[in-house]
Short mmCIF file of C-alpha atoms in Angstrom, two decimals:
data_model
loop_
_atom_site.label_atom_id
_atom_site.label_comp_id
_atom_site.label_asym_id
_atom_site.label_seq_id
_atom_site.Cartn_x
_atom_site.Cartn_y
_atom_site.Cartn_z
CA MET A 1 0.00 0.00 0.00
CA GLU A 2 1.95 3.01 -1.20
CA VAL A 3 -0.57 5.50 0.09
CA ARG A 4 0.66 8.31 2.35
CA ASP A 5 -0.82 11.14 4.43
CA HIS A 6 -3.87 8.95 4.81
CA VAL A 7 -6.10 7.99 7.74
CA ILE A 8 -6.11 4.39 8.95
CA VAL A 9 -9.61 3.40 10.07
CA VAL A 10 -9.73 0.28 12.24
CA GLY A 11 -13.24 -1.13 12.21
CA PHE A 12 -15.15 -0.73 8.96
CA GLY A 13 -18.66 -1.08 10.36
CA ARG A 14 -21.31 1.60 10.20
CA ILE A 15 -19.30 4.15 12.19
CA GLY A 16 -16.15 3.54 10.19
CA GLN A 17 -17.97 3.78 6.88
CA ASN A 18 -19.72 7.01 7.86
CA LEU A 19 -16.39 8.44 8.94
CA ILE A 20 -14.96 7.56 5.53
CA LYS A 21 -17.71 9.57 3.84
CA PHE A 22 -16.58 12.73 5.65
CA LEU A 23 -12.91 12.04 4.92
CA ARG A 24 -13.69 11.56 1.25
CA GLN A 25 -15.62 14.84 1.07
CA GLU A 26 -12.56 16.67 2.41
CA GLY A 27 -10.17 14.90 0.07
CA PHE A 28 -8.41 12.68 2.62
CA ASP A 29 -7.27 9.23 1.56
CA TYR A 30 -7.80 6.29 3.89
CA VAL A 31 -7.10 2.63 4.54
CA GLY A 32 -9.72 0.55 6.34
CA LEU A 33 -9.06 -2.60 8.37
CA ASP A 34 -11.67 -5.09 9.55
CA LEU A 35 -12.01 -8.75 10.61
CA ASP A 36 -15.38 -9.38 8.93
CA PRO A 37 -14.47 -11.18 5.68
CA VAL A 38 -17.89 -10.68 4.10
CA LEU A 39 -17.90 -6.96 4.85
CA VAL A 40 -14.33 -6.55 3.58
CA ARG A 41 -15.06 -8.40 0.34
CA GLU A 42 -18.24 -6.45 -0.40
CA ALA A 43 -16.67 -3.08 0.39
CA TYR A 44 -13.48 -3.89 -1.52
CA GLU A 45 -15.46 -4.98 -4.57
CA ALA A 46 -17.34 -1.67 -4.37
CA GLY A 47 -14.04 0.19 -4.62
CA GLU A 48 -13.37 0.93 -0.96
CA ARG A 49 -9.74 0.77 0.20
CA VAL A 50 -10.42 -1.74 2.97
CA PHE A 51 -8.49 -4.89 3.86
CA TYR A 52 -8.84 -7.90 6.12
CA GLY A 53 -6.46 -7.75 9.07
CA ASP A 54 -6.07 -7.77 12.84
CA ALA A 55 -4.84 -4.32 13.81
CA THR A 56 -3.54 -5.52 17.18
CA HIS A 57 -0.59 -6.94 15.20
CA VAL A 58 1.98 -4.31 14.31
CA GLU A 59 2.70 -6.03 10.96
CA ILE A 60 -0.86 -5.29 9.86
CA LEU A 61 -0.54 -1.65 10.87
CA ARG A 62 2.80 -1.47 9.11
CA ALA A 63 1.23 -2.90 5.94
CA ALA A 64 -1.51 -0.26 6.22
CA GLY A 65 1.17 2.41 6.06
CA LEU A 66 1.28 3.43 9.71
CA LYS A 67 4.63 5.22 9.32
CA ARG A 68 3.24 7.33 6.48
CA ALA A 69 -0.27 7.86 7.88
CA LYS A 70 -1.68 11.19 9.00
CA ALA A 71 -3.88 9.70 11.73
CA LEU A 72 -5.23 6.45 13.16
CA VAL A 73 -8.89 6.04 14.12
CA ILE A 74 -10.18 3.07 16.12
CA THR A 75 -13.96 2.55 15.97
CA LEU A 76 -14.14 -0.86 17.66
CA PRO A 77 -16.47 -1.24 20.67
CA GLU A 78 -14.03 -3.39 22.68
CA SER A 79 -11.80 -1.14 24.80
CA HIS A 80 -9.24 -3.87 25.56
CA THR A 81 -8.73 -4.44 21.83
CA ALA A 82 -8.42 -0.71 21.23
CA GLU A 83 -5.78 -0.50 23.96
CA LYS A 84 -3.70 -3.23 22.28
CA ILE A 85 -3.91 -1.40 18.96
CA ILE A 86 -2.85 1.88 20.57
CA LEU A 87 0.19 0.27 22.18
CA SER A 88 1.19 -1.43 18.92
CA ALA A 89 0.77 1.80 16.96
CA ARG A 90 2.70 3.90 19.47
CA ASN A 91 5.66 1.50 19.30
CA ARG A 92 5.78 1.92 15.53
CA ASN A 93 4.83 5.59 15.21
CA PRO A 94 5.09 7.54 18.50
CA ASP A 95 3.80 10.81 17.03
CA ILE A 96 0.72 9.74 15.07
CA PRO A 97 -2.60 11.18 16.32
CA ILE A 98 -4.82 8.34 17.56
CA VAL A 99 -8.57 8.90 17.94
CA VAL A 100 -10.59 6.18 19.69
CA ARG A 101 -14.34 5.71 19.80
CA THR A 102 -15.77 3.84 22.80
CA ASP A 103 -19.31 2.87 23.80
CA ASP A 104 -18.91 4.52 27.21
CA ASP A 105 -16.40 6.26 29.46
CA LEU A 106 -15.57 3.24 31.64
CA HIS A 107 -12.02 2.85 30.24
CA LEU A 108 -11.39 6.45 29.17
CA GLU A 109 -8.33 6.94 31.41
CA GLU A 110 -6.79 3.58 30.47
CA LEU A 111 -7.02 4.41 26.77
CA GLU A 112 -5.54 7.86 27.30
CA ASN A 113 -2.72 6.39 29.38
CA ALA A 114 -2.04 3.84 26.64
CA GLY A 115 -1.40 6.71 24.25
CA ALA A 116 -4.72 7.74 22.69
CA THR A 117 -4.69 11.36 21.57
CA LEU A 118 -8.45 11.65 21.90
CA VAL A 119 -11.06 9.27 23.31
CA VAL A 120 -14.66 9.84 22.21
CA PRO A 121 -17.18 8.10 24.52
CA GLU A 122 -20.33 7.54 22.48
CA ASN A 123 -22.70 7.80 25.44
CA LEU A 124 -21.37 11.22 26.46
CA GLU A 125 -21.11 12.57 22.92
CA SER A 126 -24.72 11.49 22.31
CA SER A 127 -25.78 13.45 25.39
CA MET A 128 -23.96 16.54 24.13
CA MET A 129 -25.39 16.18 20.63
CA LEU A 130 -28.92 15.91 22.03
CA ALA A 131 -28.31 18.93 24.27
CA SER A 132 -26.87 20.91 21.35
CA HIS A 133 -29.93 20.35 19.16
CA LEU A 134 -32.29 21.13 22.04
CA LEU A 135 -30.50 24.35 23.03
CA LYS A 136 -30.54 25.57 19.44
CA HIS A 137 -34.30 24.94 19.29
CA LEU A 138 -34.55 26.96 22.50
CA ASP A 139 -32.85 29.85 20.67
CA VAL A 140 -29.55 29.62 22.55
CA PRO A 141 -26.92 31.20 20.25
CA THR A 142 -24.82 28.69 18.30
CA GLU A 143 -21.62 30.21 19.71
CA GLU A 144 -22.81 29.57 23.27
CA VAL A 145 -23.79 25.99 22.46
CA MET A 146 -20.37 25.37 20.91
CA ARG A 147 -18.70 26.88 23.98
CA LEU A 148 -20.57 24.54 26.32
CA VAL A 149 -19.68 21.50 24.22
CA GLU A 150 -16.00 22.46 23.88
CA ASN A 151 -15.75 23.12 27.62
CA ALA A 152 -17.06 19.62 28.33
CA ARG A 153 -14.58 18.07 25.90
CA ASN A 154 -11.64 20.11 27.15
CA ASP A 155 -12.51 18.97 30.68
CA HIS A 156 -12.36 15.33 29.50
CA TYR A 157 -16.16 15.08 29.96
CA HIS A 158 -15.72 15.32 33.74
CA SER A 159 -18.95 17.24 34.30
CA LEU A 160 -20.93 14.57 32.41
CA ARG A 161 -19.45 11.39 33.84
CA GLY A 162 -21.30 11.20 37.13
CA TYR A 163 -25.02 10.38 37.15
CA PHE A 164 -27.64 8.77 39.38
CA HIS A 165 -27.75 5.06 38.52
CA GLY A 166 -30.91 4.01 40.33
CA MET A 167 -31.85 0.32 40.38
CA GLU A 168 -29.69 -1.55 37.89
CA PRO A 169 -29.56 -5.31 37.21
CA GLU A 170 -26.74 -7.00 39.14
CA SER A 171 -24.81 -7.85 35.97
CA VAL A 172 -24.95 -4.24 34.83
CA GLU A 173 -24.06 -3.01 38.32
CA GLU A 174 -20.90 -5.13 38.33
CA ALA A 175 -19.93 -3.97 34.87
CA VAL A 176 -20.18 -0.29 35.75
CA SER A 177 -18.87 -0.40 39.33
CA GLU A 178 -15.90 1.76 38.35
CA LEU A 179 -17.97 4.34 36.50
CA TYR A 180 -18.41 7.74 38.09
CA ARG A 181 -21.85 8.12 39.55
CA LEU A 182 -23.78 10.56 41.73
CA HIS A 183 -25.17 9.86 45.18
CA THR A 184 -26.95 12.18 47.61
CA VAL A 185 -26.19 12.19 51.34
CA VAL A 186 -28.30 14.28 53.75
CA ILE A 187 -26.59 15.62 56.88
CA ALA A 188 -28.98 14.58 59.66
CA GLN A 189 -29.45 15.98 63.16
CA GLY A 190 -26.58 14.99 65.46
CA CYS A 191 -24.14 14.22 62.64
CA VAL A 192 -20.55 14.78 63.82
CA ASN A 193 -19.72 16.61 60.57
CA ILE A 194 -22.13 19.49 61.23
CA GLY A 195 -20.07 22.66 61.53
CA LYS A 196 -17.15 21.31 59.53
CA ARG A 197 -15.93 22.87 56.31
CA ILE A 198 -15.92 20.83 53.11
CA SER A 199 -12.11 21.04 53.06
CA ASP A 200 -12.02 19.43 56.53
CA LEU A 201 -13.68 16.29 55.17
CA ASN A 202 -10.69 15.46 52.93
CA LEU A 203 -12.92 13.54 50.53
CA ASP A 204 -10.53 14.11 47.64
CA ALA A 205 -8.24 11.55 49.30
CA ILE A 206 -10.68 8.85 48.17
CA ASP A 207 -11.42 10.54 44.84
CA ILE A 208 -14.81 11.90 45.89
CA ARG A 209 -16.03 15.31 44.79
CA ILE A 210 -18.99 17.29 46.16
CA THR A 211 -20.61 18.57 42.99
CA ALA A 212 -23.47 20.44 44.65
CA ILE A 213 -25.20 21.24 47.94
CA ARG A 214 -28.94 21.70 48.36
CA ARG A 215 -29.80 23.79 51.41
CA GLY A 216 -33.54 24.19 51.76
CA ASN A 217 -34.84 25.14 48.33
CA ILE A 218 -31.50 26.51 47.15
CA ARG A 219 -29.05 24.36 45.23
CA GLY A 220 -25.45 25.51 44.79
CA GLU A 221 -23.14 23.96 42.21
CA ASP A 222 -19.45 23.28 42.97
CA PRO A 223 -19.49 24.59 46.55
CA GLU A 224 -16.41 26.35 47.89
CA PRO A 225 -14.01 24.37 50.12
CA ASP A 226 -14.70 26.70 53.06
CA THR A 227 -18.48 26.02 52.95
CA VAL A 228 -19.62 25.03 56.46
CA LEU A 229 -21.99 22.06 56.66
CA GLN A 230 -25.36 22.50 58.34
CA GLN A 231 -28.05 20.11 59.48
CA GLY A 232 -30.29 19.18 56.55
CA ASP A 233 -27.70 19.90 53.86
CA ALA A 234 -28.02 17.49 50.94
CA LEU A 235 -24.57 16.79 49.50
CA VAL A 236 -24.35 15.51 45.93
CA LEU A 237 -21.27 13.27 45.80
CA GLU A 238 -19.46 12.05 42.68
CA GLY A 239 -17.16 9.03 42.54
CA ASN A 240 -17.07 5.30 41.89
CA LEU A 241 -19.22 2.82 43.81
CA GLU A 242 -16.66 1.79 46.43
CA ALA A 243 -15.52 5.35 47.16
CA LEU A 244 -19.12 6.55 47.46
CA GLU A 245 -19.85 3.87 50.03
CA GLN A 246 -16.82 4.98 52.05
CA ALA A 247 -17.82 8.62 51.82
CA LYS A 248 -21.42 7.89 52.83
CA ASN A 249 -20.33 5.96 55.92
CA PHE A 250 -17.89 8.71 56.88
CA LEU A 251 -20.37 11.54 56.40
CA LEU A 252 -23.16 9.84 58.32
CA SER A 253 -21.10 8.34 61.13
CA GLY A 254 -17.88 10.35 61.13
CA THR A 255 -15.75 7.21 60.80
#
């Protein structure tokens, strides 16, 4: 493959094929890789530059022109496979931009640590896309909508990653135990933490963040560290399942 300045697209399913359409419109060449022989044959016969190959093997990436490529995009849903591809690609071409699509944000940090330039969690991007369309219909200026979206991306989606999970099936609960989630703790009468400042709680030591406090009918986002806790305060905590359990026990019992 003597193509150069191209984009290597790993995973030639619907997402990969739609991505190709945009690349083609802007004049970028590409090489697609996939492990579905029927898909590869049909697409190749239709004139697409797509080949059968396992991109976790550096020889396949080398044959796809990794050294000469402008970027590498991984559209596979399996994060562990994507991580292997990233590591293989980085060994061969340390400077190539690598963009990875994932179903969710469960392994976002692992993929970034492996060497991904950009990780795009589909669940969070879908939320932002829905919000963008809605805000535009509500006559929010396009520039403001773009600012909100870019802020979320620049913050590595941090503001979107925690949410209230509710009652989930046990299998799902186990699968997402490391996901950031939200949990509300109400400071009851007699709690030993009444009168303490948020900074005194040292919750960041267990990777817990207080995202908001509701006091009466007033809700405050991102409370200041010197905020003093009062009886009846509802603290909105963000963290993973284990850390939230620790924080809840500490806040309610002081231990």
